[in-house]
């Protein structure tokens, strides 16, 4: 005689060994959902290594995005989008997007060939999507290499050309624009603020705060006064990128003629100092924001090799590990076919509970 199934079963009472066994068969996305069910399921499932998923995309012959999925470097497997996320993406692709990137658990899509530019966000784990208001019609010049940084409720967009930074808060109808003396090399969100540094000129190798409240809410780029460690005085340094790691803002730099061997400084805002760090924990570079692709290889002159760089072989992802050494993660043979061209678009850490609205 079979035991009747209760109308309201207590799923939290499933024995821990059974939950542990189930969790071991789940892919990274299902594992994340599994751990969110209740505290007993969370306690029964082991944590995954702190390595994000590679976002991979199908690109047609016109270099337009046609679909997305993930590649898990831990289990060496492809993970498709959920049906909800696939439907959300399909509804967005009526616009021809030619740039894609990731920021704080969201994928951004940019259509730069349209005037004005259109930017949309997609949470590939929940299917939530948001299309931002069109960029101001004053932005009529071609936009080269747009980069988007998200720190709720603010979105910042900057580019190599034109030399400007635009920002908008969710719920607002119009972007605000800050004109720049030279292009920004990097902008990173840290504790609700945006920080960046320039490519070249007398302003390079200095940290700047993107103060969105300055100029009556129209924004300004303000220098942050920081002293270098004595051991670096007289050295010719090249500031490479900023990244948040373990609650601190880190600056990666290289020394002239060092071959881009990265070293790290911690920003001590309280004392106005940059502190030398002797070593960095594993996968620090994975915690940064990846940048847009779909750029022809000949234009990848300065494409942030700290985060992800696409060499001539588009089926490989070049990253820097914890020893600041370059290595290639080959994705060839694992990324599908069917006449589509599959490329790695960056990496992403799943976010379930951060709504953009």
Tab-separated table of C-alpha atoms in Angstrom:
chain	number	residue	atom	x	y	z
A	1	UNK	CA	0.000	0.000	0.000
A	2	UNK	CA	1.411	3.364	-1.051
A	3	UNK	CA	1.686	6.165	1.472
A	4	UNK	CA	-0.451	9.132	0.375
A	5	UNK	CA	1.450	12.297	-0.478
A	6	UNK	CA	0.532	15.093	1.970
A	7	UNK	CA	-1.259	18.112	0.494
A	8	UNK	CA	1.335	20.521	1.909
A	9	UNK	CA	4.604	18.573	2.131
A	10	UNK	CA	7.424	19.962	4.266
A	11	UNK	CA	10.195	20.169	1.656
A	12	UNK	CA	12.645	21.453	4.268
A	13	UNK	CA	12.514	18.102	6.082
A	14	UNK	CA	14.097	16.092	3.255
A	15	UNK	CA	17.132	14.285	4.731
A	16	UNK	CA	20.430	16.073	4.201
A	17	UNK	CA	22.201	13.146	2.398
A	18	UNK	CA	19.433	13.089	-0.237
A	19	UNK	CA	19.635	16.860	-0.737
A	20	UNK	CA	23.428	16.650	-0.989
A	21	UNK	CA	23.179	13.962	-3.677
A	22	UNK	CA	20.596	15.948	-5.675
A	23	UNK	CA	22.702	19.117	-5.493
A	24	UNK	CA	25.704	17.243	-6.895
A	25	UNK	CA	23.846	16.569	-10.164
A	26	UNK	CA	22.747	20.180	-10.802
A	27	UNK	CA	24.350	22.615	-13.185
A	28	UNK	CA	25.527	25.983	-11.844
A	29	UNK	CA	22.266	27.853	-12.501
A	30	UNK	CA	20.002	25.132	-11.102
A	31	UNK	CA	22.363	24.833	-8.126
A	32	UNK	CA	21.899	28.540	-7.408
A	33	UNK	CA	18.099	28.198	-7.488
A	34	UNK	CA	18.330	25.053	-5.327
A	35	UNK	CA	20.235	26.916	-2.593
A	36	UNK	CA	17.609	29.675	-2.531
A	37	UNK	CA	14.669	27.373	-1.654
A	38	UNK	CA	15.157	27.365	2.128
A	39	UNK	CA	17.866	27.347	4.794
A	40	UNK	CA	17.951	23.549	5.095
A	41	UNK	CA	18.533	23.155	1.332
A	42	UNK	CA	21.202	25.858	1.516
A	43	UNK	CA	22.966	24.049	4.375
A	44	UNK	CA	22.785	20.699	2.579
A	45	UNK	CA	24.340	21.859	-0.704
A	46	UNK	CA	28.072	22.523	-1.066
A	47	UNK	CA	29.281	25.908	-2.282
A	48	UNK	CA	30.608	26.121	-5.808
A	49	UNK	CA	34.108	27.453	-6.463
A	50	UNK	CA	34.060	31.240	-6.789
A	51	UNK	CA	34.367	31.190	-10.582
A	52	UNK	CA	31.674	32.924	-12.665
A	53	UNK	CA	30.043	31.523	-15.764
A	54	UNK	CA	31.308	32.404	-19.226
A	55	UNK	CA	28.566	34.126	-21.253
A	56	UNK	CA	28.638	32.719	-24.774
A	57	UNK	CA	26.620	33.970	-27.698
A	58	UNK	CA	25.700	33.007	-31.227
A	59	UNK	CA	26.525	35.686	-33.780
A	60	UNK	CA	25.177	35.599	-37.316
A	61	UNK	CA	27.029	36.534	-40.494
A	62	UNK	CA	26.193	40.209	-39.912
A	63	UNK	CA	27.859	40.077	-36.458
A	64	UNK	CA	24.492	40.514	-34.751
A	65	UNK	CA	23.543	38.668	-31.586
A	66	UNK	CA	21.081	35.830	-32.131
A	67	UNK	CA	21.169	33.817	-28.880
A	68	UNK	CA	22.933	33.412	-25.522
A	69	UNK	CA	23.895	30.641	-23.148
A	70	UNK	CA	26.581	29.896	-20.542
A	71	UNK	CA	29.693	27.790	-20.273
A	72	UNK	CA	30.673	26.439	-16.844
A	73	UNK	CA	34.453	26.217	-16.453
A	74	UNK	CA	34.095	24.114	-13.279
A	75	UNK	CA	32.012	21.306	-14.804
A	76	UNK	CA	33.032	21.929	-18.445
A	77	UNK	CA	29.467	22.041	-19.675
A	78	UNK	CA	27.124	24.306	-21.592
A	79	UNK	CA	24.069	25.647	-19.743
A	80	UNK	CA	21.130	26.941	-21.803
A	81	UNK	CA	19.028	29.933	-20.791
A	82	UNK	CA	15.778	29.152	-19.025
A	83	UNK	CA	12.596	29.376	-21.106
A	84	UNK	CA	11.668	32.636	-19.322
A	85	UNK	CA	15.050	34.204	-20.066
A	86	UNK	CA	14.998	32.931	-23.698
A	87	UNK	CA	11.595	34.528	-24.270
A	88	UNK	CA	12.791	37.782	-22.717
A	89	UNK	CA	15.877	37.805	-24.950
A	90	UNK	CA	13.801	37.026	-28.065
A	91	UNK	CA	11.575	40.018	-27.383
A	92	UNK	CA	14.654	42.263	-27.134
A	93	UNK	CA	16.252	41.028	-30.361
A	94	UNK	CA	13.772	42.890	-32.541
A	95	UNK	CA	16.407	45.625	-32.069
A	96	UNK	CA	19.752	44.888	-33.729
A	97	UNK	CA	22.255	44.908	-30.870
A	98	UNK	CA	25.929	44.915	-31.802
A	99	UNK	CA	27.532	45.175	-28.345
A	100	UNK	CA	27.137	42.969	-25.297
A	101	UNK	CA	28.718	43.077	-21.856
A	102	UNK	CA	28.098	42.116	-18.224
A	103	UNK	CA	27.794	44.238	-15.103
A	104	UNK	CA	26.945	43.069	-11.580
A	105	UNK	CA	24.952	39.999	-12.591
A	106	UNK	CA	23.173	41.618	-15.563
A	107	UNK	CA	23.829	41.488	-19.293
A	108	UNK	CA	23.671	44.760	-21.173
A	109	UNK	CA	22.938	44.986	-24.877
A	110	UNK	CA	23.788	48.128	-26.853
A	111	UNK	CA	22.630	49.111	-30.338
A	112	UNK	CA	25.222	51.679	-31.394
A	113	UNK	CA	24.364	51.800	-35.094
A	114	UNK	CA	21.071	53.447	-34.270
A	115	UNK	CA	20.832	57.169	-33.601
A	116	UNK	CA	20.349	57.648	-30.740
A	117	UNK	CA	21.927	54.584	-29.105
A	118	UNK	CA	19.682	52.090	-27.285
A	119	UNK	CA	20.765	50.132	-24.180
A	120	UNK	CA	18.814	47.240	-22.648
A	121	UNK	CA	19.482	45.069	-19.597
A	122	UNK	CA	18.642	41.395	-19.207
A	123	UNK	CA	18.931	39.237	-16.104
A	124	UNK	CA	19.660	35.881	-17.791
A	125	UNK	CA	18.752	33.976	-14.605
A	126	UNK	CA	15.324	35.487	-13.866
A	127	UNK	CA	14.294	36.791	-17.307
A	128	UNK	CA	13.799	40.352	-16.051
A	129	UNK	CA	14.501	42.931	-18.770
A	130	UNK	CA	14.603	46.709	-18.972
A	131	UNK	CA	15.180	49.001	-21.961
A	132	UNK	CA	16.499	52.417	-20.990
A	133	UNK	CA	15.344	55.686	-22.571
A	134	UNK	CA	17.138	56.514	-25.802
A	135	UNK	CA	20.401	58.379	-25.515
A	136	UNK	CA	20.067	62.145	-25.919
A	137	UNK	CA	19.658	63.145	-29.544
A	138	UNK	CA	22.660	65.462	-29.078
A	139	UNK	CA	24.830	62.319	-29.220
A	140	UNK	CA	24.889	62.088	-33.012
A	141	UNK	CA	28.530	61.146	-33.627
A	142	UNK	CA	29.408	57.451	-34.072
A	143	UNK	CA	29.862	55.713	-30.720
A	144	UNK	CA	33.001	53.587	-30.498
A	145	UNK	CA	33.342	50.854	-27.851
A	146	UNK	CA	30.548	51.783	-25.420
A	147	UNK	CA	31.070	50.495	-21.888
A	148	UNK	CA	28.297	50.223	-19.352
A	149	UNK	CA	28.579	50.015	-15.555
A	150	UNK	CA	25.592	49.300	-13.311
A	151	UNK	CA	25.276	50.218	-9.633
A	152	UNK	CA	21.596	50.283	-8.730
A	153	UNK	CA	19.790	52.536	-9.339
A	154	UNK	CA	22.369	54.238	-11.619
A	155	UNK	CA	23.680	53.257	-15.057
A	156	UNK	CA	26.858	54.864	-16.385
A	157	UNK	CA	27.847	54.636	-20.059
A	158	UNK	CA	31.171	55.877	-21.431
A	159	UNK	CA	33.002	55.374	-24.699
A	160	UNK	CA	36.257	55.966	-26.528
A	161	UNK	CA	34.402	58.204	-28.986
A	162	UNK	CA	32.769	60.591	-28.347
A	163	UNK	CA	34.740	61.629	-25.251
A	164	UNK	CA	31.924	61.736	-22.778
A	165	UNK	CA	30.228	59.928	-19.933
A	166	UNK	CA	26.448	59.651	-19.729
A	167	UNK	CA	24.402	58.514	-16.741
A	168	UNK	CA	20.784	57.887	-15.848
A	169	UNK	CA	18.841	56.657	-12.821
A	170	UNK	CA	16.151	54.049	-13.300
A	171	UNK	CA	12.800	55.817	-13.543
A	172	UNK	CA	14.264	58.954	-15.125
A	173	UNK	CA	13.330	59.903	-18.679
A	174	UNK	CA	16.563	61.541	-19.834
A	175	UNK	CA	20.277	60.818	-19.762
A	176	UNK	CA	22.716	63.403	-18.381
A	177	UNK	CA	26.056	63.925	-20.055
A	178	UNK	CA	29.527	64.912	-18.827
A	179	UNK	CA	31.979	66.053	-21.517
A	180	UNK	CA	35.533	64.778	-20.955
A	181	UNK	CA	38.944	66.176	-21.899
A	182	UNK	CA	40.130	62.698	-22.920
A	183	UNK	CA	38.526	59.230	-22.974
A	184	UNK	CA	38.200	57.280	-19.755
A	185	UNK	CA	40.149	54.029	-19.672
A	186	UNK	CA	38.104	52.438	-16.929
A	187	UNK	CA	35.100	53.123	-14.687
A	188	UNK	CA	34.199	50.830	-11.787
A	189	UNK	CA	31.354	50.939	-9.254
A	190	UNK	CA	32.493	50.729	-5.632
A	191	UNK	CA	30.231	51.132	-2.575
A	192	UNK	CA	27.609	53.135	-4.454
A	193	UNK	CA	30.130	55.482	-6.114
A	194	UNK	CA	31.803	55.403	-9.529
A	195	UNK	CA	35.567	55.761	-9.928
A	196	UNK	CA	37.699	55.919	-13.048
A	197	UNK	CA	40.943	56.966	-14.681
A	198	UNK	CA	41.939	58.327	-18.082
A	199	UNK	CA	43.754	56.804	-21.043
A	200	UNK	CA	46.367	59.460	-21.600
A	201	UNK	CA	47.451	63.057	-21.028
A	202	UNK	CA	48.308	64.824	-17.796
A	203	UNK	CA	45.243	63.283	-16.131
A	204	UNK	CA	46.289	59.644	-16.574
A	205	UNK	CA	47.571	57.583	-13.623
A	206	UNK	CA	45.256	59.451	-11.254
A	207	UNK	CA	42.050	58.275	-9.615
A	208	UNK	CA	38.857	60.247	-10.240
A	209	UNK	CA	35.455	60.196	-8.580
A	210	UNK	CA	32.499	60.415	-10.959
A	211	UNK	CA	30.464	62.758	-8.747
A	212	UNK	CA	26.911	62.512	-10.092
A	213	UNK	CA	25.573	65.111	-7.613
A	214	UNK	CA	28.026	67.874	-8.626
A	215	UNK	CA	26.953	70.808	-10.832
A	216	UNK	CA	23.374	70.735	-9.561
A	217	UNK	CA	23.000	67.048	-10.361
A	218	UNK	CA	24.586	67.249	-13.824
A	219	UNK	CA	27.754	65.495	-12.661
A	220	UNK	CA	31.494	66.121	-12.761
A	221	UNK	CA	34.770	64.188	-12.715
A	222	UNK	CA	36.686	65.050	-9.530
A	223	UNK	CA	40.292	64.033	-8.709
A	224	UNK	CA	40.920	61.905	-5.611
A	225	UNK	CA	44.176	62.868	-3.883
A	226	UNK	CA	46.253	59.735	-3.203
A	227	UNK	CA	49.945	59.327	-2.343
A	228	UNK	CA	52.016	56.513	-3.863
A	229	UNK	CA	54.101	54.177	-1.668
A	230	UNK	CA	57.726	55.299	-1.273
A	231	UNK	CA	58.932	52.103	-2.969
A	232	UNK	CA	57.285	53.245	-6.226
A	233	UNK	CA	58.590	56.811	-6.267
A	234	UNK	CA	60.539	57.461	-9.446
A	235	UNK	CA	59.035	54.416	-11.205
A	236	UNK	CA	57.227	54.819	-14.529
A	237	UNK	CA	53.827	53.202	-13.878
A	238	UNK	CA	50.967	52.340	-16.224
A	239	UNK	CA	47.565	52.211	-14.563
A	240	UNK	CA	45.665	49.303	-16.057
A	241	UNK	CA	42.282	48.842	-14.373
A	242	UNK	CA	40.239	49.079	-11.174
A	243	UNK	CA	38.470	46.187	-9.493
A	244	UNK	CA	36.561	45.622	-6.257
A	245	UNK	CA	37.904	42.715	-4.208
A	246	UNK	CA	36.994	41.641	-0.654
A	247	UNK	CA	35.463	45.020	0.190
A	248	UNK	CA	38.402	47.087	-1.110
A	249	UNK	CA	39.026	49.004	-4.318
A	250	UNK	CA	42.184	47.726	-5.989
A	251	UNK	CA	44.254	49.316	-8.713
A	252	UNK	CA	46.161	47.008	-11.057
A	253	UNK	CA	49.253	48.566	-12.602
A	254	UNK	CA	52.298	47.527	-14.561
A	255	UNK	CA	55.777	49.003	-14.690
A	256	UNK	CA	57.308	50.263	-17.913
A	257	UNK	CA	58.895	47.397	-19.895
A	258	UNK	CA	57.435	44.781	-17.530
A	259	UNK	CA	55.377	43.126	-20.291
A	260	UNK	CA	52.033	43.814	-18.557
A	261	UNK	CA	52.924	41.844	-15.450
A	262	UNK	CA	50.321	43.186	-13.063
A	263	UNK	CA	50.862	44.370	-9.501
A	264	UNK	CA	48.178	45.676	-7.164
A	265	UNK	CA	47.607	48.706	-4.958
A	266	UNK	CA	44.786	49.048	-2.436
A	267	UNK	CA	43.055	52.436	-2.288
A	268	UNK	CA	43.047	53.725	1.313
A	269	UNK	CA	40.474	56.523	1.054
A	270	UNK	CA	40.604	57.385	4.760
A	271	UNK	CA	44.333	58.179	4.764
A	272	UNK	CA	44.646	59.270	1.137
A	273	UNK	CA	47.114	56.497	0.289
A	274	UNK	CA	47.752	53.744	-2.224
A	275	UNK	CA	49.049	50.689	-0.355
A	276	UNK	CA	51.158	48.018	-2.062
A	277	UNK	CA	49.710	44.507	-1.869
A	278	UNK	CA	52.277	41.682	-1.860
A	279	UNK	CA	49.877	39.086	-3.268
A	280	UNK	CA	46.300	38.702	-4.435
A	281	UNK	CA	43.815	35.932	-3.762
A	282	UNK	CA	42.798	33.588	-6.521
A	283	UNK	CA	40.365	34.776	-9.210
A	284	UNK	CA	40.472	38.453	-8.259
A	285	UNK	CA	40.224	39.404	-11.919
A	286	UNK	CA	37.014	37.466	-12.327
A	287	UNK	CA	35.284	39.886	-9.972
A	288	UNK	CA	35.490	42.824	-12.348
A	289	UNK	CA	33.051	43.826	-15.057
A	290	UNK	CA	33.598	42.403	-18.498
A	291	UNK	CA	33.374	44.599	-21.556
A	292	UNK	CA	31.562	44.535	-24.903
A	293	UNK	CA	32.553	42.382	-27.848
A	294	UNK	CA	31.627	42.063	-31.523
A	295	UNK	CA	34.545	44.359	-32.393
A	296	UNK	CA	36.663	43.280	-35.381
A	297	UNK	CA	40.064	41.892	-34.262
A	298	UNK	CA	41.988	44.701	-35.946
A	299	UNK	CA	40.281	47.198	-33.620
A	300	UNK	CA	41.192	45.317	-30.441
A	301	UNK	CA	44.190	47.551	-29.842
A	302	UNK	CA	43.497	48.178	-26.179
A	303	UNK	CA	40.735	45.838	-25.169
A	304	UNK	CA	41.386	45.381	-21.471
A	305	UNK	CA	43.330	42.088	-21.328
A	306	UNK	CA	42.751	42.168	-17.570
A	307	UNK	CA	39.115	41.180	-17.998
A	308	UNK	CA	38.698	39.374	-21.284
A	309	UNK	CA	40.532	39.710	-24.551
A	310	UNK	CA	39.611	37.944	-27.751
A	311	UNK	CA	42.643	36.982	-29.844
A	312	UNK	CA	42.501	35.989	-33.485
A	313	UNK	CA	41.009	32.657	-32.454
A	314	UNK	CA	37.455	33.691	-31.448
A	315	UNK	CA	36.839	30.376	-29.676
A	316	UNK	CA	39.353	31.079	-26.920
A	317	UNK	CA	39.171	33.405	-23.937
A	318	UNK	CA	42.374	34.980	-22.677
A	319	UNK	CA	42.426	35.861	-18.962
A	320	UNK	CA	44.977	36.628	-16.269
A	321	UNK	CA	45.168	34.325	-13.282
A	322	UNK	CA	46.094	35.064	-9.656
A	323	UNK	CA	49.803	35.065	-10.550
A	324	UNK	CA	49.156	37.797	-13.149
A	325	UNK	CA	50.202	35.432	-15.933
A	326	UNK	CA	48.339	35.199	-19.210
A	327	UNK	CA	46.684	31.910	-20.061
A	328	UNK	CA	44.198	30.765	-22.665
A	329	UNK	CA	40.989	29.002	-21.703
A	330	UNK	CA	40.187	27.147	-24.882
A	331	UNK	CA	36.467	26.801	-25.540
A	332	UNK	CA	36.817	25.207	-28.969
A	333	UNK	CA	34.742	22.081	-29.429
A	334	UNK	CA	32.372	22.880	-26.587
A	335	UNK	CA	30.395	25.757	-28.008
A	336	UNK	CA	28.047	24.329	-30.595
A	337	UNK	CA	27.785	24.774	-34.349
A	338	UNK	CA	24.688	24.739	-36.637
A	339	UNK	CA	25.978	27.487	-38.929
A	340	UNK	CA	26.155	30.033	-36.124
A	341	UNK	CA	29.392	31.559	-34.915
A	342	UNK	CA	29.804	31.102	-31.149
A	343	UNK	CA	31.953	33.580	-29.213
A	344	UNK	CA	32.618	34.159	-25.536
A	345	UNK	CA	31.183	37.522	-24.455
A	346	UNK	CA	32.595	37.800	-20.945
A	347	UNK	CA	31.676	36.333	-17.587
A	348	UNK	CA	28.890	36.795	-15.087
A	349	UNK	CA	28.001	35.900	-11.500
A	350	UNK	CA	24.329	34.948	-11.019
A	351	UNK	CA	22.085	37.539	-9.347
A	352	UNK	CA	18.513	36.572	-8.436
A	353	UNK	CA	17.199	39.262	-6.114
A	354	UNK	CA	18.339	42.618	-7.544
A	355	UNK	CA	15.428	44.092	-9.461
A	356	UNK	CA	16.128	47.052	-11.744
A	357	UNK	CA	12.682	48.543	-11.261
